[in-house]
Amino acid sequence: QKEVEQDPGPLSVPEGAIVSLNCTYSNSAFQYFMWYRQYSRKGPELLMYTYSSGNKEDGRFTAQVDKSSKYISLFIRDSQPSDSATYLCATKSFMDSSYKLIFGSGTRLLVRP
Amino acid sequence: DVKVTQSSRYLVKRTGEKVFLECVQDMDHENMFWYRQDPGLGLRLIYFSYDVKMKEKGDIPEGYSVSREKKERFSLILESASTNQTSMYLCASSTAGTSGRYEQYFGPGTRLTVT
């Protein structure tokens, strides 16, 4: 079992829809969570990071962590065609003294005009 | 803004050639990382470095080496390129985590094709 799981998609939605992207993780020691957006043939771009349970909002993006369920979500409101990309979640264990992150394999999102 | 740059966006090399991929970051980050990304396999860590002249093997170091002579620069070396090293190579950097922050910042990637 992978430590972080993401549905690869593609997830196809119409413009303006609310998008929910999700990751599940297996290790309760994971406590630092990140979301990255990666356009085709480009490097991943950090969107948001959060330490704790609950929500963190930044513009149209909201990151949510449910530690009891080991589930993290990224919500995108009023989705735009420019949001079409692959979204990667990442996490770090406080038990790991290195600086390595554990990445999900990504969910591809298509926003149709 | 954090800026991580990579020396080439696209590179085509022949089997057996020695290949150098260069990465430079301008945020005085202590840590630097090299990943490769392949369809269906996600991001895989090749090597990382947490200080000048220090290096640690990642998950798939075979066939690669690295060099970090200056804090801002981290090089990935393919000693003898093979076709199975055709991939997207991504460099990243991060702080030492003393502030409790571990997020990594990525460069634009180098798409390497070995023929």
Short mmCIF file of C-alpha atoms in Angstrom, two decimals:
data_model
loop_
_atom_site.label_atom_id
_atom_site.label_comp_id
_atom_site.label_asym_id
_atom_site.label_seq_id
_atom_site.Cartn_x
_atom_site.Cartn_y
_atom_site.Cartn_z
CA GLN A 1 0.00 0.00 0.00
CA LYS A 2 1.32 3.42 -0.92
CA GLU A 3 1.74 5.86 1.94
CA VAL A 4 -0.24 8.52 0.08
CA GLU A 5 -2.97 7.63 -2.40
CA GLN A 6 -4.63 9.81 -5.01
CA ASP A 7 -7.12 8.92 -7.71
CA PRO A 8 -5.28 9.60 -11.00
CA GLY A 9 -8.42 10.87 -12.75
CA PRO A 10 -8.90 12.55 -15.08
CA LEU A 11 -11.58 14.51 -13.28
CA SER A 12 -13.58 16.50 -15.83
CA VAL A 13 -15.82 19.36 -14.69
CA PRO A 14 -17.56 22.30 -16.37
CA GLU A 15 -16.25 25.80 -15.86
CA GLY A 16 -17.58 27.35 -12.65
CA ALA A 17 -17.96 24.05 -10.82
CA ILE A 18 -16.61 23.40 -7.33
CA VAL A 19 -13.83 20.85 -7.55
CA SER A 20 -12.87 18.46 -4.78
CA LEU A 21 -9.48 16.76 -4.99
CA ASN A 22 -8.57 14.20 -2.38
CA CYS A 23 -5.73 12.21 -0.87
CA THR A 24 -5.68 9.51 1.75
CA TYR A 25 -2.64 8.64 3.80
CA SER A 26 -1.73 5.72 5.97
CA ASN A 27 0.69 7.07 8.58
CA SER A 28 -0.70 8.99 11.52
CA ALA A 29 2.74 10.57 11.99
CA PHE A 30 2.17 12.70 8.87
CA GLN A 31 1.38 16.18 10.06
CA TYR A 32 2.53 18.67 7.46
CA PHE A 33 0.51 18.74 4.26
CA MET A 34 0.98 20.46 0.95
CA TRP A 35 -0.80 20.79 -2.38
CA TYR A 36 1.04 21.36 -5.62
CA ARG A 37 -0.28 22.21 -9.09
CA GLN A 38 1.62 20.94 -12.12
CA TYR A 39 0.87 22.07 -15.64
CA SER A 40 1.83 19.78 -18.47
CA ARG A 41 5.60 19.66 -19.02
CA LYS A 42 6.28 22.09 -16.18
CA GLY A 43 7.56 21.72 -12.62
CA PRO A 44 5.14 21.45 -9.67
CA GLU A 45 4.11 24.77 -8.14
CA LEU A 46 3.31 25.03 -4.44
CA LEU A 47 -0.31 26.05 -3.89
CA MET A 48 -0.85 25.66 -0.16
CA TYR A 49 0.57 24.09 2.96
CA THR A 50 -1.02 23.37 6.31
CA TYR A 51 0.02 21.80 9.58
CA SER A 52 -3.16 20.86 11.24
CA SER A 53 -6.68 19.64 10.97
CA GLY A 54 -9.33 22.02 9.74
CA ASN A 55 -9.46 24.37 6.79
CA LYS A 56 -7.05 26.82 5.26
CA GLU A 57 -8.29 29.19 2.59
CA ASP A 58 -6.41 31.13 -0.09
CA GLY A 59 -8.55 32.83 -2.70
CA ARG A 60 -10.52 30.21 -4.61
CA PHE A 61 -8.58 27.37 -2.95
CA THR A 62 -9.34 25.68 0.37
CA ALA A 63 -7.22 22.94 1.89
CA GLN A 64 -8.86 20.67 4.42
CA VAL A 65 -7.22 18.07 6.66
CA ASP A 66 -9.11 15.41 8.59
CA LYS A 67 -6.50 13.64 10.68
CA SER A 68 -8.99 11.25 12.27
CA SER A 69 -9.82 9.88 8.81
CA LYS A 70 -6.31 10.43 7.39
CA TYR A 71 -7.87 12.37 4.54
CA ILE A 72 -6.84 15.64 2.92
CA SER A 73 -8.79 17.63 0.37
CA LEU A 74 -8.30 20.59 -1.92
CA PHE A 75 -11.41 22.48 -2.97
CA ILE A 76 -11.39 24.85 -5.92
CA ARG A 77 -14.32 27.25 -6.19
CA ASP A 78 -15.46 28.78 -9.46
CA SER A 79 -13.11 26.54 -11.42
CA GLN A 80 -11.55 27.96 -14.57
CA PRO A 81 -10.07 26.28 -17.67
CA SER A 82 -6.70 27.61 -16.45
CA ASP A 83 -7.07 25.32 -13.41
CA SER A 84 -6.66 22.32 -15.74
CA ALA A 85 -3.53 20.63 -14.43
CA THR A 86 -2.35 17.73 -12.31
CA TYR A 87 -2.67 18.28 -8.57
CA LEU A 88 -0.24 16.56 -6.23
CA CYS A 89 -0.61 16.23 -2.49
CA ALA A 90 2.48 15.86 -0.32
CA THR A 91 3.16 15.26 3.33
CA LYS A 92 5.93 14.89 5.87
CA SER A 93 6.20 12.72 8.94
CA PHE A 94 7.35 14.30 12.21
CA MET A 95 9.02 10.94 12.91
CA ASP A 96 11.32 11.39 9.91
CA SER A 97 14.31 13.60 10.69
CA SER A 98 15.17 13.98 7.01
CA TYR A 99 13.66 16.64 4.79
CA LYS A 100 12.02 14.21 2.43
CA LEU A 101 8.41 14.60 1.42
CA ILE A 102 6.00 11.85 0.48
CA PHE A 103 4.09 12.69 -2.69
CA GLY A 104 0.87 11.33 -4.08
CA SER A 105 0.93 10.37 -7.72
CA GLY A 106 -1.40 13.21 -8.70
CA THR A 107 -4.94 13.76 -9.96
CA ARG A 108 -5.42 15.21 -13.43
CA LEU A 109 -8.13 17.87 -13.57
CA LEU A 110 -9.82 19.08 -16.75
CA VAL A 111 -12.06 22.14 -16.57
CA ARG A 112 -14.23 22.37 -19.69
CA PRO A 113 -15.12 25.87 -20.98
CA ASP B 1 9.52 34.59 -4.71
CA VAL B 2 11.62 31.46 -4.62
CA LYS B 3 13.38 30.86 -7.89
CA VAL B 4 14.78 27.50 -8.87
CA THR B 5 16.29 27.29 -12.32
CA GLN B 6 17.50 24.33 -14.32
CA SER B 7 20.10 24.55 -17.03
CA SER B 8 18.08 23.04 -19.86
CA ARG B 9 14.38 22.51 -20.58
CA TYR B 10 14.99 19.83 -23.18
CA LEU B 11 18.04 17.65 -23.69
CA VAL B 12 18.76 14.82 -26.13
CA LYS B 13 21.76 12.61 -25.46
CA ARG B 14 23.12 9.38 -26.82
CA THR B 15 23.47 6.14 -24.91
CA GLY B 16 26.76 6.04 -23.01
CA GLU B 17 27.24 9.81 -22.85
CA LYS B 18 27.98 11.55 -19.56
CA VAL B 19 25.18 13.99 -18.81
CA PHE B 20 25.19 16.94 -16.43
CA LEU B 21 22.00 18.56 -15.19
CA GLU B 22 22.45 21.79 -13.29
CA CYS B 23 20.14 23.40 -10.77
CA VAL B 24 20.46 26.79 -9.09
CA GLN B 25 18.27 28.30 -6.35
CA ASP B 26 18.33 31.89 -5.19
CA MET B 27 16.66 31.61 -1.77
CA ASP B 28 19.64 30.50 0.31
CA HIS B 29 17.92 27.18 0.97
CA GLU B 30 19.90 24.54 2.81
CA ASN B 31 18.27 21.53 1.16
CA MET B 32 18.23 20.58 -2.49
CA PHE B 33 16.68 17.57 -4.20
CA TRP B 34 16.69 15.76 -7.53
CA TYR B 35 13.63 13.81 -8.66
CA ARG B 36 12.61 12.06 -11.79
CA GLN B 37 8.99 11.91 -12.86
CA ASP B 38 7.57 9.24 -15.13
CA PRO B 39 3.96 8.56 -16.17
CA GLY B 40 2.29 6.21 -13.73
CA LEU B 41 5.26 6.27 -11.32
CA GLY B 42 4.96 9.78 -9.92
CA LEU B 43 7.86 11.66 -8.40
CA ARG B 44 10.80 9.53 -7.31
CA LEU B 45 13.66 10.92 -5.26
CA ILE B 46 17.11 10.29 -6.70
CA TYR B 47 19.42 12.19 -4.34
CA PHE B 48 19.22 15.07 -1.93
CA SER B 49 21.64 17.32 -0.14
CA TYR B 50 21.21 19.14 3.14
CA ASP B 51 24.48 21.06 3.03
CA VAL B 52 27.40 21.88 0.80
CA LYS B 53 29.38 18.77 -0.07
CA MET B 54 26.80 16.58 1.70
CA LYS B 55 24.57 14.16 -0.14
CA GLU B 56 22.11 11.42 0.69
CA LYS B 57 20.75 8.69 -1.55
CA GLY B 58 17.08 8.80 -2.30
CA ASP B 59 14.91 5.95 -3.48
CA ILE B 60 16.50 5.38 -6.91
CA PRO B 61 20.17 6.49 -6.87
CA GLU B 62 21.52 3.78 -9.17
CA GLY B 63 23.12 5.18 -12.29
CA TYR B 64 23.27 8.72 -10.90
CA SER B 65 25.65 10.83 -8.87
CA VAL B 66 25.43 14.38 -7.55
CA SER B 67 27.65 17.27 -6.67
CA ARG B 68 27.08 20.24 -4.41
CA GLU B 69 30.12 22.50 -4.26
CA LYS B 70 28.18 25.69 -3.55
CA LYS B 71 25.05 26.20 -1.47
CA GLU B 72 22.98 27.49 -4.37
CA ARG B 73 23.96 24.86 -6.93
CA PHE B 74 23.19 21.14 -7.10
CA SER B 75 24.21 19.03 -10.07
CA LEU B 76 22.92 15.66 -11.17
CA ILE B 77 25.28 13.49 -13.20
CA LEU B 78 24.41 10.52 -15.33
CA GLU B 79 27.75 8.77 -15.66
CA SER B 80 26.75 6.71 -18.70
CA ALA B 81 23.30 7.56 -19.96
CA SER B 82 20.95 4.73 -20.81
CA THR B 83 17.58 4.72 -22.54
CA ASN B 84 15.80 3.87 -19.28
CA GLN B 85 16.97 7.22 -17.94
CA THR B 86 14.75 9.04 -20.43
CA SER B 87 12.53 11.05 -18.12
CA MET B 88 11.52 14.43 -16.73
CA TYR B 89 14.09 15.54 -14.14
CA LEU B 90 13.01 17.99 -11.47
CA CYS B 91 15.15 19.89 -9.02
CA ALA B 92 13.72 21.29 -5.78
CA SER B 93 14.92 23.21 -2.76
CA SER B 94 13.67 23.79 0.77
CA THR B 95 14.70 25.41 4.03
CA ALA B 96 16.26 23.40 6.87
CA GLY B 97 12.89 23.11 8.57
CA THR B 98 13.90 24.97 11.72
CA SER B 99 10.82 27.15 11.31
CA GLY B 100 8.67 24.04 10.96
CA ARG B 101 8.33 24.59 7.23
CA TYR B 102 9.23 21.74 4.88
CA GLU B 103 7.66 22.64 1.58
CA GLN B 104 9.82 22.21 -1.48
CA TYR B 105 10.05 24.61 -4.41
CA PHE B 106 10.57 23.10 -7.82
CA GLY B 107 12.36 24.16 -10.96
CA PRO B 108 10.76 23.99 -14.41
CA GLY B 109 12.16 20.55 -15.15
CA THR B 110 14.48 19.10 -17.77
CA ARG B 111 13.03 16.62 -20.20
CA LEU B 112 15.89 14.29 -21.05
CA THR B 113 15.71 11.89 -23.94
CA VAL B 114 18.42 9.26 -24.30
CA THR B 115 18.59 7.64 -27.73
#
